Each structure stands twice: as structure tokens, then as C-alpha cells.
PDB file of C-alpha atoms and ligand atoms in Angstrom:
ATOM      1  CA  UNK A1058       0.000   0.000   0.000  1.00 82.00           C
ATOM      2  CA  UNK A1059       1.426   3.366  -1.047  1.00 94.00           C
ATOM      3  CA  UNK A1060       1.687   6.134   1.566  1.00 97.00           C
ATOM      4  CA  UNK A1061      -1.075   8.744   1.245  1.00 97.00           C
ATOM      5  CA  UNK A1062       0.540  12.144   1.951  1.00 97.00           C
ATOM      6  CA  UNK A1063      -2.899  13.616   2.679  1.00 97.00           C
ATOM      7  CA  UNK A1064      -3.792  11.267   5.541  1.00 98.00           C
ATOM      8  CA  UNK A1065      -4.792  13.053   8.727  1.00 98.00           C
ATOM      9  CA  UNK A1066      -1.535  12.380  10.612  1.00 98.00           C
ATOM     10  CA  UNK A1067       0.562  13.624   7.678  1.00 98.00           C
ATOM     11  CA  UNK A1068      -1.478  16.813   7.849  1.00 98.00           C
ATOM     12  CA  UNK A1069      -0.922  17.051  11.613  1.00 98.00           C
ATOM     13  CA  UNK A1070       2.833  16.616  11.043  1.00 98.00           C
ATOM     14  CA  UNK A1071       2.762  19.459   8.490  1.00 98.00           C
ATOM     15  CA  UNK A1072       0.981  21.679  11.026  1.00 98.00           C
ATOM     16  CA  UNK A1073      -2.180  21.889   8.910  1.00 98.00           C
ATOM     17  CA  UNK A1074      -4.350  20.426  11.697  1.00 98.00           C
ATOM     18  CA  UNK A1075      -3.844  21.275  15.391  1.00 98.00           C
ATOM     19  CA  UNK A1076      -3.056  18.633  17.995  1.00 98.00           C
ATOM     20  CA  UNK A1077      -2.504  18.396  21.726  1.00 98.00           C
ATOM     21  CA  UNK A1078       1.157  17.430  21.746  1.00 98.00           C
ATOM     22  CA  UNK A1079       2.538  15.485  24.695  1.00 98.00           C
ATOM     23  CA  UNK A1080       5.991  14.737  23.233  1.00 98.00           C
ATOM     24  CA  UNK A1081       8.077  15.659  20.211  1.00 98.00           C
ATOM     25  CA  UNK A1082      11.606  15.007  19.032  1.00 98.00           C
ATOM     26  CA  UNK A1083      13.413  14.720  15.686  1.00 98.00           C
ATOM     27  CA  UNK A1084      11.726  11.417  14.760  1.00 98.00           C
ATOM     28  CA  UNK A1085       8.573  11.183  16.886  1.00 98.00           C
ATOM     29  CA  UNK A1086       5.370  13.092  17.687  1.00 98.00           C
ATOM     30  CA  UNK A1087       2.851  12.069  20.362  1.00 98.00           C
ATOM     31  CA  UNK A1088      -0.526  13.700  20.955  1.00 98.00           C
ATOM     32  CA  UNK A1089      -3.890  13.032  22.588  1.00 98.00           C
ATOM     33  CA  UNK A1090      -6.383  11.001  20.544  1.00 98.00           C
ATOM     34  CA  UNK A1091      -9.342  13.104  19.360  1.00 98.00           C
ATOM     35  CA  UNK A1092     -11.759  10.343  20.424  1.00 98.00           C
ATOM     36  CA  UNK A1093     -10.256   8.889  23.605  1.00 98.00           C
ATOM     37  CA  UNK A1094     -11.136   5.287  24.473  1.00 96.00           C
ATOM     38  CA  UNK A1095      -9.648   5.505  27.985  1.00 97.00           C
ATOM     39  CA  UNK A1096      -8.836   8.237  30.525  1.00 98.00           C
ATOM     40  CA  UNK A1097      -5.381   8.355  28.976  1.00 98.00           C
ATOM     41  CA  UNK A1098      -5.286   7.749  25.209  1.00 98.00           C
ATOM     42  CA  UNK A1099      -2.239   9.052  23.398  1.00 98.00           C
ATOM     43  CA  UNK A1100      -1.083   8.377  19.837  1.00 98.00           C
ATOM     44  CA  UNK A1101       2.641   7.981  19.165  1.00 98.00           C
ATOM     45  CA  UNK A1102       3.680   8.410  15.532  1.00 98.00           C
ATOM     46  CA  UNK A1103       6.977   8.441  13.656  1.00 98.00           C
ATOM     47  CA  UNK A1104       7.601  11.565  11.598  1.00 98.00           C
ATOM     48  CA  UNK A1105       8.613   9.383   8.649  1.00 98.00           C
ATOM     49  CA  UNK A1106       6.053   8.338   6.026  1.00 98.00           C
ATOM     50  CA  UNK A1107       5.195   4.760   7.045  1.00 98.00           C
ATOM     51  CA  UNK A1108       1.773   3.246   6.392  1.00 97.00           C
ATOM     52  CA  UNK A1109       1.692   0.661   9.155  1.00 92.00           C
ATOM     53  CA  UNK A1110       3.687  -1.355  11.652  1.00 92.00           C
ATOM     54  CA  UNK A1111       4.633  -3.761   8.878  1.00 90.00           C
ATOM     55  CA  UNK A1112       6.017  -0.893   6.777  1.00 94.00           C
ATOM     56  CA  UNK A1113       7.773   0.807   9.720  1.00 96.00           C
ATOM     57  CA  UNK A1114       9.334  -2.390  11.074  1.00 96.00           C
ATOM     58  CA  UNK A1115      10.736  -3.317   7.652  1.00 97.00           C
ATOM     59  CA  UNK A1116      11.689   0.049   6.193  1.00 98.00           C
ATOM     60  CA  UNK A1117      12.491   2.517   8.973  1.00 98.00           C
ATOM     61  CA  UNK A1118      16.136   3.117   9.847  1.00 98.00           C
ATOM     62  CA  UNK A1119      17.594   1.695  13.070  1.00 98.00           C
ATOM     63  CA  UNK A1120      17.809   5.268  14.358  1.00 98.00           C
ATOM     64  CA  UNK A1121      14.106   5.888  13.709  1.00 98.00           C
ATOM     65  CA  UNK A1122      13.097   2.588  15.308  1.00 98.00           C
ATOM     66  CA  UNK A1123      15.233   3.192  18.374  1.00 98.00           C
ATOM     67  CA  UNK A1124      13.927   6.733  18.761  1.00 98.00           C
ATOM     68  CA  UNK A1125      10.336   5.525  18.431  1.00 98.00           C
ATOM     69  CA  UNK A1126      10.627   2.721  20.977  1.00 98.00           C
ATOM     70  CA  UNK A1127      12.519   4.837  23.481  1.00 98.00           C
ATOM     71  CA  UNK A1128      10.097   7.738  23.099  1.00 98.00           C
ATOM     72  CA  UNK A1129       7.090   5.438  23.618  1.00 98.00           C
ATOM     73  CA  UNK A1130       8.470   4.171  26.920  1.00 98.00           C
ATOM     74  CA  UNK A1131       9.371   7.654  28.047  1.00 98.00           C
ATOM     75  CA  UNK A1132       5.921   9.017  27.134  1.00 98.00           C
ATOM     76  CA  UNK A1133       4.261   6.352  29.302  1.00 98.00           C
ATOM     77  CA  UNK A1134       6.464   7.457  32.192  1.00 98.00           C
ATOM     78  CA  UNK A1135       5.786  11.137  31.545  1.00 98.00           C
ATOM     79  CA  UNK A1136       2.021  10.504  31.433  1.00 98.00           C
ATOM     80  CA  UNK A1137       2.233   8.942  34.902  1.00 98.00           C
ATOM     81  CA  UNK A1138       0.825   5.540  33.925  1.00 98.00           C
ATOM     82  CA  UNK A1139       3.981   3.493  34.511  1.00 97.00           C
ATOM     83  CA  UNK A1140       3.142   2.513  38.089  1.00 97.00           C
ATOM     84  CA  UNK A1141      -0.472   1.396  37.584  1.00 97.00           C
ATOM     85  CA  UNK A1142      -0.046   0.033  34.062  1.00 97.00           C
ATOM     86  CA  UNK A1143      -0.951   0.772  30.485  1.00 98.00           C
ATOM     87  CA  UNK A1144      -1.551  -0.899  27.127  1.00 97.00           C
ATOM     88  CA  UNK A1145       0.043  -0.206  23.759  1.00 97.00           C
ATOM     89  CA  UNK A1146      -1.628  -1.306  20.538  1.00 96.00           C
ATOM     90  CA  UNK A1147      -1.171  -0.785  16.816  1.00 96.00           C
ATOM     91  CA  UNK A1148      -3.797  -1.539  14.194  1.00 94.00           C
ATOM     92  CA  UNK A1149      -2.708  -2.865  10.805  1.00 92.00           C
ATOM     93  CA  UNK A1150      -5.185  -3.254   7.964  1.00 90.00           C
ATOM     94  CA  UNK A1151      -8.811  -4.213   7.625  1.00 92.00           C
ATOM     95  CA  UNK A1152      -9.089  -6.943  10.269  1.00 93.00           C
ATOM     96  CA  UNK A1153      -7.734  -4.515  12.861  1.00 93.00           C
ATOM     97  CA  UNK A1154      -9.957  -1.659  11.600  1.00 93.00           C
ATOM     98  CA  UNK A1155      -7.020   0.669  10.961  1.00 94.00           C
ATOM     99  CA  UNK A1156      -8.488   4.085  10.077  1.00 96.00           C
ATOM    100  CA  UNK A1157      -5.453   6.294   9.582  1.00 97.00           C
ATOM    101  CA  UNK A1158      -2.820   4.930   7.169  1.00 97.00           C
ATOM    102  CA  UNK A1159       0.181   6.417   8.974  1.00 98.00           C
ATOM    103  CA  UNK A1160       1.801   4.034  11.480  1.00 98.00           C
ATOM    104  CA  UNK A1161       0.906   4.846  15.076  1.00 98.00           C
ATOM    105  CA  UNK A1162       0.808   3.296  18.514  1.00 98.00           C
ATOM    106  CA  UNK A1163      -2.149   3.816  20.783  1.00 98.00           C
ATOM    107  CA  UNK A1164      -1.165   4.179  24.443  1.00 98.00           C
ATOM    108  CA  UNK A1165      -4.068   3.583  26.844  1.00 98.00           C
ATOM    109  CA  UNK A1166      -4.065   3.959  30.615  1.00 98.00           C
ATOM    110  CA  UNK A1167      -5.330   5.865  33.610  1.00 98.00           C
ATOM    111  CA  UNK A1168      -7.919   3.196  34.441  1.00 97.00           C
ATOM    112  CA  UNK A1169      -8.474  -0.572  34.469  1.00 97.00           C
ATOM    113  CA  UNK A1170      -8.594  -1.667  30.825  1.00 96.00           C
ATOM    114  CA  UNK A1171      -9.952  -5.189  31.042  1.00 93.00           C
ATOM    115  CA  UNK A1172      -8.436  -8.145  29.247  1.00 92.00           C
ATOM    116  CA  UNK A1173      -7.162  -7.923  25.676  1.00 87.00           C
ATOM    117  CA  UNK A1174      -9.688  -7.456  22.832  1.00 84.00           C
ATOM    118  CA  UNK A1175     -13.304  -8.062  21.811  1.00 84.00           C
ATOM    119  CA  UNK A1176     -13.526  -9.656  18.325  1.00 85.00           C
ATOM    120  CA  UNK A1177     -16.533  -8.704  16.162  1.00 86.00           C
ATOM    121  CA  UNK A1178     -17.291 -12.384  15.675  1.00 74.00           C
ATOM    122  CA  UNK A1179     -15.565 -15.476  16.920  1.00 59.00           C
TER     123      UNK A1179
HETATM  124  P1  LIG B1320      -6.642   3.569  13.991  1.00 83.29           P
HETATM  125  O1  LIG B1320      -8.012   2.979  13.930  1.00 83.29           O
HETATM  126  O2  LIG B1320      -5.673   2.679  14.730  1.00 83.29           O
HETATM  127  O3  LIG B1320      -6.137   4.001  12.623  1.00 83.29           O
HETATM  128  O4  LIG B1320      -6.762   4.876  14.903  1.00 83.29           O
HETATM  129  C1  LIG B1320      -6.825   6.176  14.435  1.00 83.29           C
HETATM  130  C2  LIG B1320      -7.049   7.080  15.622  1.00 83.29           C
HETATM  131  O5  LIG B1320      -6.792   8.419  15.211  1.00 83.29           O
HETATM  132  C3  LIG B1320      -8.456   7.059  16.188  1.00 83.29           C
HETATM  133  O6  LIG B1320      -8.395   6.588  17.538  1.00 83.29           O
HETATM  134  C4  LIG B1320      -8.916   8.514  16.160  1.00 83.29           C
HETATM  135  C5  LIG B1320      -7.649   9.296  15.930  1.00 83.29           C
HETATM  136  N1  LIG B1320      -7.802  10.481  15.121  1.00 83.29           N
HETATM  137  C6  LIG B1320      -8.394  10.566  13.890  1.00 83.29           C
HETATM  138  N2  LIG B1320      -8.337  11.839  13.443  1.00 83.29           N
HETATM  139  C7  LIG B1320      -7.689  12.561  14.389  1.00 83.29           C
HETATM  140  C8  LIG B1320      -7.333  13.936  14.498  1.00 83.29           C
HETATM  141  O7  LIG B1320      -7.583  14.769  13.623  1.00 83.29           O
HETATM  142  N3  LIG B1320      -6.680  14.307  15.647  1.00 83.29           N
HETATM  143  C9  LIG B1320      -6.380  13.423  16.650  1.00 83.29           C
HETATM  144  N4  LIG B1320      -5.739  13.892  17.718  1.00 83.29           N
HETATM  145  N5  LIG B1320      -6.700  12.110  16.563  1.00 83.29           N
HETATM  146  C10 LIG B1320      -7.354  11.698  15.458  1.00 83.29           C
END
């Protein structure tokens, strides 16, 4: 799947759409989800143009991957959810109902999250 430069996160990265930033460095931006699914719901995105986890994991540079993983851990600490716990999740493709085709992690916390996922049908 080719990267769509007009997806909503690309537009956020270009400053065309505002966001509530919680962290930013050379390779990474993190901001609050517009439709939070938990008391804490933050999106962590690489600044590079990657469609999904599959794309990022195969094509990002070691520097980008390291920056992304380290930033994600640090953001959880900075949000204050380290002690009580949190969940990170990334949707890839149709089965996972990925809406925005720019790789991102969801970071959920601030409350009890229950166990794992609820499939549409099983
Ligand atoms: P996913 O289904 O994994 O692609 O999740 C996309 C998430 O992006 C979804 O939880 C809602 C969020 N989102 C969509 N548009 C915007 C936006 O304009 N601003 C912010 N902050 N979040 C958005």
C-alpha cells in the first residue's frame, strides 16, 4: 500500500491540523487522541512516512526505530501511567480496523482496561 501524503496524521505533522502534543523530538510526535477510548489515550507516531507497523518495522532506519521505541516508553512514564499500568496497541489493515494509514501506537491507561480485545465475531 502506497503512503497517502494527505492522511490526517501527515497533515498534523505538516501543522495543517492542530493537535494536543505530549511529546516531540526529531523522529517522533505524540498527541492526545481526538476520540479517547480511555482516561489516557495518546497516539505515538513516527515523523517518517510509514503506512503501518509492517512498513515501519521493515523500512524505517535503526535510528528511527530506536527513537520511536525509546520515546514510547518515556511518554508512558511522563504521562504517569507506569506505576499502575498501560496498554500499547497498533492496528494494521482491515481486520484490525485501521483508520489512519500512517503508522501509530495507541497508548491507553489511567484506568483498568480489562483483558485484551473483543472480536466482532468469533
Ligand atoms: P486507527 O483505527 O488505529 O487508525 O486509529 C486512528 C485514531 O486516530 C483514532 O483513535 C482517532 C484518531 N484520530 C483521527 N483523526 C484525528 C485527528 O484529527 N486528531 C487526533 N488527535 N486524533 C485523530
